[in-house]
XYZ file of C-alpha atoms in Angstrom:
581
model
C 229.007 -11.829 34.206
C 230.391 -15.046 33.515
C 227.114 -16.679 33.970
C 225.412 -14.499 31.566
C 228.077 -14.619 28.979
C 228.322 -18.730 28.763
C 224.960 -18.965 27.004
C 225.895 -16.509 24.561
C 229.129 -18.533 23.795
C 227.730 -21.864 23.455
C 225.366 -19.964 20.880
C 228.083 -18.698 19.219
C 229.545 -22.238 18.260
C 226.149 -23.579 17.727
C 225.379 -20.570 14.890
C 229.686 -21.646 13.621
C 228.323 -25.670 13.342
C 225.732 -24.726 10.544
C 226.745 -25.188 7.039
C 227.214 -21.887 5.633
C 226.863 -19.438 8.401
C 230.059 -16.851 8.697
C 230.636 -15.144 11.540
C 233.724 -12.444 11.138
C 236.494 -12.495 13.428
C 236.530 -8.485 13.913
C 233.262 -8.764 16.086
C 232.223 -10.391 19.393
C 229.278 -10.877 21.545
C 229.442 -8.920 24.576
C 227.687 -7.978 27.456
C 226.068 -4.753 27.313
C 224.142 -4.485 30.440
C 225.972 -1.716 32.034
C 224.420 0.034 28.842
C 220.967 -1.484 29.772
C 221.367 -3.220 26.739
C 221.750 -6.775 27.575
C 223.661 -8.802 25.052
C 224.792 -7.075 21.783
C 228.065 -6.935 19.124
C 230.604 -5.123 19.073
C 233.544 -4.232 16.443
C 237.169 -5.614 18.230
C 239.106 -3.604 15.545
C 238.279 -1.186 12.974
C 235.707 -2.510 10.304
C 235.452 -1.356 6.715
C 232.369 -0.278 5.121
C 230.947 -3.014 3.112
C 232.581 -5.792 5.085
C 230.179 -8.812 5.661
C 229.917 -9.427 9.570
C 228.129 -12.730 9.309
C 225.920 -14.139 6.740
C 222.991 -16.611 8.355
C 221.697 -19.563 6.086
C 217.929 -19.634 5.542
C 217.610 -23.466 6.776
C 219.017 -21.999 9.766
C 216.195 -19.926 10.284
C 212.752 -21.177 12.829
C 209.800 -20.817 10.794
C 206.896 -23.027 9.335
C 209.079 -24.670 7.042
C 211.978 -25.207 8.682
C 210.604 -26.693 11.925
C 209.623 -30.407 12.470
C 206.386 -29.262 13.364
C 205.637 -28.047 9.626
C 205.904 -31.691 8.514
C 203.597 -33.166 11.180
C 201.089 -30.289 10.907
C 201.147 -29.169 7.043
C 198.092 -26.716 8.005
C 200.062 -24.405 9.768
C 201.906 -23.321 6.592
C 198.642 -23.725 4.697
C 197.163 -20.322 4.139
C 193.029 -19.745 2.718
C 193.248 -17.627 -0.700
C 191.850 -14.511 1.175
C 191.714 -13.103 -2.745
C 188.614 -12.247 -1.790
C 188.324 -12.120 1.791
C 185.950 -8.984 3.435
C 185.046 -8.637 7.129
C 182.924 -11.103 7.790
C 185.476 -13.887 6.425
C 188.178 -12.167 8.572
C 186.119 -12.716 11.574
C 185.784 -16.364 10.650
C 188.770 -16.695 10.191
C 189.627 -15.635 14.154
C 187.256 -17.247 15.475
C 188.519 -20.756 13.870
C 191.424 -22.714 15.597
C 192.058 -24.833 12.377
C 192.735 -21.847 10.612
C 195.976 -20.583 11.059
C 197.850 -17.387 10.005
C 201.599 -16.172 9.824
C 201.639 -14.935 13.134
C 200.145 -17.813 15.256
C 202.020 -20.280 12.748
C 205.089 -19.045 14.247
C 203.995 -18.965 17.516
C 202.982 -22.539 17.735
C 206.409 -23.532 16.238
C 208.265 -21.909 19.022
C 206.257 -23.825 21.573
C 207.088 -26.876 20.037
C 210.440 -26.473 19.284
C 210.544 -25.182 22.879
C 208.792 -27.913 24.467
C 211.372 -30.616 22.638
C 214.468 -28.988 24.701
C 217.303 -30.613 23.759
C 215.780 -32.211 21.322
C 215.009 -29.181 19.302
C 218.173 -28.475 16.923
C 217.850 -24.496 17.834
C 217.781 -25.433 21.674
C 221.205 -23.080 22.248
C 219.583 -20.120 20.243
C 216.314 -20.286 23.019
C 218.956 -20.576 25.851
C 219.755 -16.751 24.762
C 216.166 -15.352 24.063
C 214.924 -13.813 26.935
C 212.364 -15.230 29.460
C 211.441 -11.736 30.412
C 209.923 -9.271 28.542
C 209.914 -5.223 29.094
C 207.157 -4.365 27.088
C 204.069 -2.527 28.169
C 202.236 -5.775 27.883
C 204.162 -6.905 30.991
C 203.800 -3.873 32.793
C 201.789 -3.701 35.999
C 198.703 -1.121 36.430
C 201.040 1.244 38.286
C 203.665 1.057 35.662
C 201.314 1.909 33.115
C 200.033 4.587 35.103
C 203.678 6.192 34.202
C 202.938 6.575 30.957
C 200.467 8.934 31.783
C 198.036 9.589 28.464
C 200.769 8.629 25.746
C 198.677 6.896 23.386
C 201.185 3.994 23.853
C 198.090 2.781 26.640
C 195.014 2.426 24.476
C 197.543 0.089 22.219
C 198.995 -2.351 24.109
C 196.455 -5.000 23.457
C 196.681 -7.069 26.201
C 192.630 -8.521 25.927
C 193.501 -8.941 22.188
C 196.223 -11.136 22.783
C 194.765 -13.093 24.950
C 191.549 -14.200 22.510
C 193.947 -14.972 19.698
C 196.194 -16.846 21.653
C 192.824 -18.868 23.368
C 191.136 -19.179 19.956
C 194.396 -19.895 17.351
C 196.913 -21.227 19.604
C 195.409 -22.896 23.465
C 192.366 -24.283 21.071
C 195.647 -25.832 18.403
C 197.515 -27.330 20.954
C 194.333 -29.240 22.611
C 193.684 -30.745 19.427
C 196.809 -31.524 18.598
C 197.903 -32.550 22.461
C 199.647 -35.738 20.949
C 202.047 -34.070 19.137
C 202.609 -30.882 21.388
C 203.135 -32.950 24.312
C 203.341 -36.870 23.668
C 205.842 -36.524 20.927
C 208.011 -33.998 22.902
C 207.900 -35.524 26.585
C 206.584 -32.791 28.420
C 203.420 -33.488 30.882
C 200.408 -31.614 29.189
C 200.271 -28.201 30.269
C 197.249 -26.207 32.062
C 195.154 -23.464 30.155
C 197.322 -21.100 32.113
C 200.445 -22.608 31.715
C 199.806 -22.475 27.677
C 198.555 -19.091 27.462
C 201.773 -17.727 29.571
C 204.081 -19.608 26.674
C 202.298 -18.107 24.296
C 202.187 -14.892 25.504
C 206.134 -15.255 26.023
C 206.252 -16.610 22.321
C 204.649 -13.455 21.170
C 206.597 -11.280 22.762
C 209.805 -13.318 21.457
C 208.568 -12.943 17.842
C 207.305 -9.514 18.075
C 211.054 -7.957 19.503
C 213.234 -10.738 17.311
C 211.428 -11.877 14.441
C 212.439 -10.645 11.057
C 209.799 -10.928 7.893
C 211.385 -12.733 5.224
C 212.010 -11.251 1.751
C 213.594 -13.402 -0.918
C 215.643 -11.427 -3.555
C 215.495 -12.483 -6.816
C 219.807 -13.122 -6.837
C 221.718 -13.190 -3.663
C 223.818 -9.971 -5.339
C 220.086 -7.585 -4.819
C 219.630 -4.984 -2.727
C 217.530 -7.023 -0.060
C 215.818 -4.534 2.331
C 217.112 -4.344 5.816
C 215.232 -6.491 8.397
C 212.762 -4.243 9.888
C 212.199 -2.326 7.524
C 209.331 0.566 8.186
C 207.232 -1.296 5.501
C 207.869 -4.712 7.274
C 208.524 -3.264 10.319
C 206.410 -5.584 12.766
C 203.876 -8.405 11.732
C 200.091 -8.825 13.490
C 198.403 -12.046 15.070
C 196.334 -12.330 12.392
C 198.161 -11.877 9.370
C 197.670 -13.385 6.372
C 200.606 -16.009 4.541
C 200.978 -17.229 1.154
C 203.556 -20.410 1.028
C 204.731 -20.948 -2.164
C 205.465 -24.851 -1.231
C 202.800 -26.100 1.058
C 203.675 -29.353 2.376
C 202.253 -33.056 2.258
C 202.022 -35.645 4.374
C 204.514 -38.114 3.941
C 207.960 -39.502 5.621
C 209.389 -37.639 8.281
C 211.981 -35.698 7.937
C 214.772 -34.472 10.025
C 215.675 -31.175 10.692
C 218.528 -29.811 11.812
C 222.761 -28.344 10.823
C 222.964 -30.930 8.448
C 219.665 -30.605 7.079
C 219.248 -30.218 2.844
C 215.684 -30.016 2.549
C 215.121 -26.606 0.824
C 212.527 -24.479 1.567
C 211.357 -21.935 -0.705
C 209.129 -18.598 0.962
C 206.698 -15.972 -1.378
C 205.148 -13.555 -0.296
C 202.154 -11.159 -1.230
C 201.863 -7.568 0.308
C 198.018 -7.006 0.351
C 196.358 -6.286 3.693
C 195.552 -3.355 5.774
C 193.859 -4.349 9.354
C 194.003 -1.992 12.359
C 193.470 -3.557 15.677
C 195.441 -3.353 18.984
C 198.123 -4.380 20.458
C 200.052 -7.491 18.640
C 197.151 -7.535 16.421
C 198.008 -4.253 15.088
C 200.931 -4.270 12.967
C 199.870 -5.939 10.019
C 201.925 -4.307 7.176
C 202.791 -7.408 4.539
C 202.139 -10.681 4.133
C 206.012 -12.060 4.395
C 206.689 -15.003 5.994
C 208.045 -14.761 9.549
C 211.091 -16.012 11.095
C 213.025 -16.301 13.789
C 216.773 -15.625 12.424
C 219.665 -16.660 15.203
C 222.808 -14.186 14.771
C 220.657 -11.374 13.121
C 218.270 -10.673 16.244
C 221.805 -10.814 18.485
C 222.325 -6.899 16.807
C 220.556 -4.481 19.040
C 219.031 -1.434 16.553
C 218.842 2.556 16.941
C 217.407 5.201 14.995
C 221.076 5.453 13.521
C 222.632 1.944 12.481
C 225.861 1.175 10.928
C 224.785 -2.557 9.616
C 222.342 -3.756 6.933
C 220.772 -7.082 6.358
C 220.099 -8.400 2.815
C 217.982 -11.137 2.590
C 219.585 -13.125 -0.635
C 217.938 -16.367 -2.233
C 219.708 -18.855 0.459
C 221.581 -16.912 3.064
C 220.518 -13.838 4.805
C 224.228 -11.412 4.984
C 224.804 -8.536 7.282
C 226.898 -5.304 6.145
C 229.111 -2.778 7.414
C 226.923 -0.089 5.993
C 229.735 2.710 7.085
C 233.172 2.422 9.014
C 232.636 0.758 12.364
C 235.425 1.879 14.661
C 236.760 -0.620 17.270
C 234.974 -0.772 20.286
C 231.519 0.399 18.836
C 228.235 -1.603 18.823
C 227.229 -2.767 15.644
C 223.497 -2.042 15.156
C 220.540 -2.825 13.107
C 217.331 -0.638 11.712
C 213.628 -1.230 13.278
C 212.753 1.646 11.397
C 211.310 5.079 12.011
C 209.354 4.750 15.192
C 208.665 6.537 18.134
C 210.427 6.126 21.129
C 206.551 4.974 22.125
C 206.023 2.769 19.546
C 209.867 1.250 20.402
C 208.639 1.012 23.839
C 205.456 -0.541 22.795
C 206.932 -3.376 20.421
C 210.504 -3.629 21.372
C 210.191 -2.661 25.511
C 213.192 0.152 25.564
C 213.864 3.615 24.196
C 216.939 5.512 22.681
C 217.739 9.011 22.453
C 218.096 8.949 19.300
C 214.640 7.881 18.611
C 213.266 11.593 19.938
C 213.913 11.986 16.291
C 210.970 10.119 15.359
C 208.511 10.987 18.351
C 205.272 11.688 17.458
C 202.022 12.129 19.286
C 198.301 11.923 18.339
C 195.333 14.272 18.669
C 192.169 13.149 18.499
C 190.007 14.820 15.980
C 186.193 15.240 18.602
C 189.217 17.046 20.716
C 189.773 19.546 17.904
C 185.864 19.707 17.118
C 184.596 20.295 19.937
C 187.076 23.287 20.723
C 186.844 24.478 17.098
C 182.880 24.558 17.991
C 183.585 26.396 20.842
C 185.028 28.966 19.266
C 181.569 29.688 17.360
C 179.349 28.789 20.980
C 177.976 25.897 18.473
C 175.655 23.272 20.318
C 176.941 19.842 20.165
C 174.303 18.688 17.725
C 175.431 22.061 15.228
C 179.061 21.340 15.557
C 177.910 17.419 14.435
C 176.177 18.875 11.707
C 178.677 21.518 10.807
C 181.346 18.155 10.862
C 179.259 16.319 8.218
C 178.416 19.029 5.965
C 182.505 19.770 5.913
C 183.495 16.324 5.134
C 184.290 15.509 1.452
C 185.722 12.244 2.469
C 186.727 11.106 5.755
C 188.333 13.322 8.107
C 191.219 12.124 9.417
C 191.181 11.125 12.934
C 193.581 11.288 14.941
C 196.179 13.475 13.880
C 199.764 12.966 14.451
C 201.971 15.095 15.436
C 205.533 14.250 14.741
C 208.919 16.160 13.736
C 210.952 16.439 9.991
C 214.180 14.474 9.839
C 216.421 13.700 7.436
C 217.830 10.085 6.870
C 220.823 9.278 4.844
C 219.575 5.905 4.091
C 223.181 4.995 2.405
C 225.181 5.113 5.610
C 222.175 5.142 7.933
C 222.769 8.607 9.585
C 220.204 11.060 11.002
C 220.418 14.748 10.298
C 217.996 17.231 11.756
C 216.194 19.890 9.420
C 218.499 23.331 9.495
C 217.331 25.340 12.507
C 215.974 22.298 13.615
C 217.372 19.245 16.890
C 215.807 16.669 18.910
C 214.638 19.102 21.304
C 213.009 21.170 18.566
C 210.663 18.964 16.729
C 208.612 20.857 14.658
C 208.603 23.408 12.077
C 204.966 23.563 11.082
C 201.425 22.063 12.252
C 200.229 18.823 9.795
C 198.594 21.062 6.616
C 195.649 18.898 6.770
C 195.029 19.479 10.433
C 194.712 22.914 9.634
C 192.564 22.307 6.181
C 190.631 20.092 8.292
C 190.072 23.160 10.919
C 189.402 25.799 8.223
C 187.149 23.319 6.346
C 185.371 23.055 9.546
C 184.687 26.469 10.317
C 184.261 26.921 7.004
C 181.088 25.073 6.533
C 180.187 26.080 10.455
C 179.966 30.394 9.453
C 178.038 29.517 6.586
C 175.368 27.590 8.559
C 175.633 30.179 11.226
C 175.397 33.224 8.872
C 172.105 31.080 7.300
C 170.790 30.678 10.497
C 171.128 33.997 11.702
C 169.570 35.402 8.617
C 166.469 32.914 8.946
C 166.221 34.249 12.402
C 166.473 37.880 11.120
C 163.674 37.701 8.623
C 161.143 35.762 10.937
C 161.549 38.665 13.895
C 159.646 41.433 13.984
C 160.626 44.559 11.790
C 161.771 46.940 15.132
C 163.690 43.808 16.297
C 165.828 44.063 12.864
C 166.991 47.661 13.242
C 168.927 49.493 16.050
C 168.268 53.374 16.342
C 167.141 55.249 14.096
C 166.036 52.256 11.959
C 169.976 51.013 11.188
C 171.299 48.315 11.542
C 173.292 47.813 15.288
C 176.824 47.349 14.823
C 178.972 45.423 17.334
C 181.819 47.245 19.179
C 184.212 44.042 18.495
C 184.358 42.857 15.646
C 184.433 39.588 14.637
C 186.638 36.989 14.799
C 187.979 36.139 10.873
C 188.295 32.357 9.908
C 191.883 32.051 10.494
C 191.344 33.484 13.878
C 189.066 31.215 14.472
C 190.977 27.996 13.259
C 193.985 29.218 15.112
C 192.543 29.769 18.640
C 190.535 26.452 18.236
C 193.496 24.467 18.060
C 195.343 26.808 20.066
C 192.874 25.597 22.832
C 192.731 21.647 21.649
C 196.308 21.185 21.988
C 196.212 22.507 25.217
C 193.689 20.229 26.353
C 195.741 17.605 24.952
C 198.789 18.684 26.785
C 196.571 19.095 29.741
C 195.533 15.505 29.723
C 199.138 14.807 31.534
C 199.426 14.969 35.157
C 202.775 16.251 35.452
C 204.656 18.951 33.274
C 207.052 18.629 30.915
C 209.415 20.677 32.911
C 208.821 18.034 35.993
C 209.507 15.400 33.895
C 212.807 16.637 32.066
C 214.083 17.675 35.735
C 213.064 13.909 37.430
C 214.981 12.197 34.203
C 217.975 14.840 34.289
C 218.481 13.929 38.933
C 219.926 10.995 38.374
C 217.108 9.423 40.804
C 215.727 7.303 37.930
C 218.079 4.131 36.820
C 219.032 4.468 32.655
C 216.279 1.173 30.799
C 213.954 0.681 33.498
C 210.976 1.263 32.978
C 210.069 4.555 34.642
C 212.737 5.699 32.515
C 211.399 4.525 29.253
C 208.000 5.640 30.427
C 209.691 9.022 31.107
C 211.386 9.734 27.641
C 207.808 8.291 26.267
C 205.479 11.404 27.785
C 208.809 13.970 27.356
C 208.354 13.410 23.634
C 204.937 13.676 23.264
C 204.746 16.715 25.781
C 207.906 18.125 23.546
C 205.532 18.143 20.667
C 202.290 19.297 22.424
C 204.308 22.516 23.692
C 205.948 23.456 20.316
C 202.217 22.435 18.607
C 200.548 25.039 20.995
C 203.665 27.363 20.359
C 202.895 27.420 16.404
C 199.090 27.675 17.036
C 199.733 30.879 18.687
C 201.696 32.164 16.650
C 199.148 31.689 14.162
C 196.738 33.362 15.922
C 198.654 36.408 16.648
C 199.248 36.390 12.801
C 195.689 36.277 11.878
C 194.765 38.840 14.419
C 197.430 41.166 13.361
C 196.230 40.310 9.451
C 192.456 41.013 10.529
C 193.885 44.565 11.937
C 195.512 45.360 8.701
C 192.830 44.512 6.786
C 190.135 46.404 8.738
C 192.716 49.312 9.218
C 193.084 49.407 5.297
C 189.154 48.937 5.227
C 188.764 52.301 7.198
C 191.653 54.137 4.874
C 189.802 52.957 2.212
C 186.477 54.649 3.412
C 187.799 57.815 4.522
C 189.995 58.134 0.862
C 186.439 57.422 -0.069
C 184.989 60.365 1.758
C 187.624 62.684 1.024
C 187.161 62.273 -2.757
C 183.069 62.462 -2.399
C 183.364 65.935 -0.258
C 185.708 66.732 -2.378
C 183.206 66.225 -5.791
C 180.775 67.853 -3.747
C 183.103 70.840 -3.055
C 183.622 71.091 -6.989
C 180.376 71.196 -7.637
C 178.748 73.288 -5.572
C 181.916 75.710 -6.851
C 180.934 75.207 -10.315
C 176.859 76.115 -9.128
C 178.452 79.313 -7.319
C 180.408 80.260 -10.746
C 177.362 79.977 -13.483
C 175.504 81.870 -10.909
């Protein structure tokens, strides 16, 4: 224990030697392993809402403008005016080493900076970042396989990574080998050697690094770091630096250092690839800030951080009592998408599971429904849409979120194990739009059919019509069963139950933050949802079908009231003909 703790206090009086950090004497760093938490902080006495914990400086903070490496290479905090930018110019932009984006900027600072050692003035903040990594991008193929069909799979974006990191960062470093490795020391470094950095780089930024707001005054209400808006930042995002840097004399960076760096920002961007590529929400400038990644976060936090004009502060946000862990906000995500950035799960993020359901799923079992050929149901799709159907659908649970003293509170009627109260409206408009547009073109059909047969085809006996002895399904009927029958397929789509896996996680057998554990809680909440989903769609059904029996039985009332009151007017008047007689 000792071992692992001496890192974390020769950080601790690193962080103390720059100008202007705080660090309050109610908290520690402590080892939290036994909690499969690693390192975190915890409260030694009672702690007062609003207190200030520590406060971090920004020139404290790695990033493009703080680093040496900004000053030898000003195009890595040199950003294209993407004003204008469409596909194509995206693409370019990928595809070229020299350009260089918020993401990969960062990265290739933290190999430098790495790569100096001792050198490096944040050299006892990397001796606490971890080496190892427990994020699905690091699992093996039969780790993975745990996860089952959690859409986590499909988005951890291994293939991804590795083209941006051979294109922005490997293709960088060649062309910059003088400064990378002659000015540092090291020996130059094989293709392989480079790509695992950066790959370990990544992974640093995407489970530490904060994006960087500046507040107007330091007094603002700066947003938390990792926010849901700012949550997590993609390879390929796009930077703005207000002060883009020269050429000129060197200059050293470091505790003492009083160059001032200034960061803007402009939100405007909306990519959707995979993996690390994926999680483009702003265009902030990233950072790597010591002290403030050293919190550990849960869907329920107790400490803020404001990012002010020159120091970034954390805040009691509520009473702390002693002994507790203080903890930060990554915002509302899934205990997959926790998993998938972050590499561990909570129990308190079942809150915020959610699972998706492919729309062709829902189609093709909607079409079903109707016997509709794969080319009618295509048809029937693109007739329906008015815009864009939405695709996939999510199915998550209601919370409520005290955002003041950053509490959870489950709907009334409503816990963790109970996730939802309704289906998504739209995936049921979407249904009903479907079959909507699907009857019509059936009834049309059926009609055209109808009129083109011959005449003794048209009629049953007697020359009527042939009625069925079922009738119909109704459109809500319809809707429900279809998705009734989708979600099931969904659910289906795991190997194992959701009763095996609550059973395997409640034994014991599995140890608490590994990862068959995380992949565990992972598949429990997305098979949580699939059950209560299917749950609801029955329910619906059994609704409609009971409606479609009142409706018919009042339809039959209707017509015998009807035939009552015509043998009744033909009682009166063949009365009145028997009287005038």
């Amino acid at each position: 224990m000792d071992d692992f703790m001496q890192p974390a206090r020769a950080f601790l009086d690193w962080f103390s030697a720059w100008p202007g950090t705080t660090f309050h004497d109610d908290i520690e760093i402590v080892d939290l392993r036994d909690r499969g938490a690693g390192r975190g902080i915890v409260a030694k006495r009672d702690i007062p809402v609003d207190t200030v914990l520590f406060t971090i400086p920004r020139k404290a903070i790695i990033s493009t403008t703080t680093s040496e490496l900004g000053t030898l290479l000003p195009s890595i905090v040199q950003v294209p005016d993407d004003q204008n930018e469409d596909e194509d110019d995206e693409e370019k932009d990928v595809e070229s080493p020299s350009e260089q984006d918020a993401w990969t900027s960062l990265i290739l600072v933290m190999i430098y900076e790495f790569l100096r050692g001792s050198q490096s003035p944040w050299k006892p903040y990397f001796d606490v970042l971890p080496a190892v990594f427990d994020t699905p991008m690091f699992w093996t193929d039969d780790e993975l396989r745990e996860l089952q069909a959690s859409p986590v799979v499909g988005r951890v974006g291994h293939a991804e990574a590795d083209k941006m990191i051979r294109i922005k960062v490997l293709a960088f470093m060649r062309i910059y080998s003088n400064i990378f490795f002659g000015r540092t020391g090291v020996p130059t470094l094989g293709d392989d050697e480079i790509m695992e950095l950066a790959h370990r780089m990544g992974s640093t930024i995407m489970a530490y690094s904060f994006s960087l707001e500046k507040d107007e005054d330091d007094e603002g209400s700066g947003s938390a770091a990792k926010t849901e808006e700012q949550e997590d930042v993609e390879m390929d995002d796009g930077n703005d630096v207000a002060n883009e840097r020269q050429n000129g004399e060197e200059h050293k960076h470091g505790p003492d250092c009083d160059h001032d760096h200034g960061h803007d920002s402009d939100d405007d961007s909306d990519n959707d690839l995979s993996g690390w590529v994926e999680d483009k929400d702003d265009k902030l400038p990233l950072g790597m800030v010591p002290m403030a990644d050293m919190l550990n976060a849960d869907a329920e936090c107790n400490a803020h951080i404001a990012h002010g004009v020159d120091v970034l502060t954390a805040t009691a946000i509520r009473p702390i009592r002693a002994g507790d862990e203080i903890l930060n906000y990554y915002g509302p995500l899934s205990n997959g998408e926790l998993l998938r950035r972050y590499g561990y799960t909570t129990e308190k993020h079942a809150f915020f599971d959610a699972v998706d359901v492919p729309w062709p799923l829902l189609q093709n079992s909607l079409a079903k429904q109707l016997q509709l050929q794969p080319a009618e149901a295509a048809k029937a799709a693109a007739a329906a849409e008015a815009d864009e159907f939405e695709d996939p659908f999510m199915l998550d649970r209601e919370f409520d979120e005290d955002e003041e003293t950053g509490q959870l509170k489950a709907p009334e009627g409503c816990t963790s194990s109970t996730m939802l109260s309704e289906l998504p409206p739209m995936l049921v408009r979407q249904a009903r739009a479907f079959i909507k547009v699907a009857l019509r073109q059936q009834q049309k059909r059926r009609e055209k059919a109808l009129a083109s047969a011959p005449k003794s085809k048209q009629t049953g006996k007697n020359g009527k019509n042939s009625k069925s002895q079922t009738p119909p399904k109704t459109e809500k009927e319809l809707v429900a069963a279809g998705l009734a029958h989708a979600l099931k397929e969904r659910l289906d789509q795991y190997p194992t139950s959701l009763q095996q896996d609550r059973e395997l996680l409640a034994s014991g057998s599995v140890a608490p933050g590994s990862r068959l554990h995380s992949a565990l809680r992972v598949r429990i909440g997305e098979k949580g949802l699939l059950t209560e989903a299917i749950a609801l769609a029955k329910k619906m059904e059994v609704d409609a079908r009971d409606e479609a029996k009142a409706a018919a039985k009042a339809d039959k009332d209707a017509s015998k009231t009807k035939k009552s009151e015509r043998r009744g007017d033909d009682d009166n008047q063949a009365s009145g003909k028997r009287q005038k007689r």
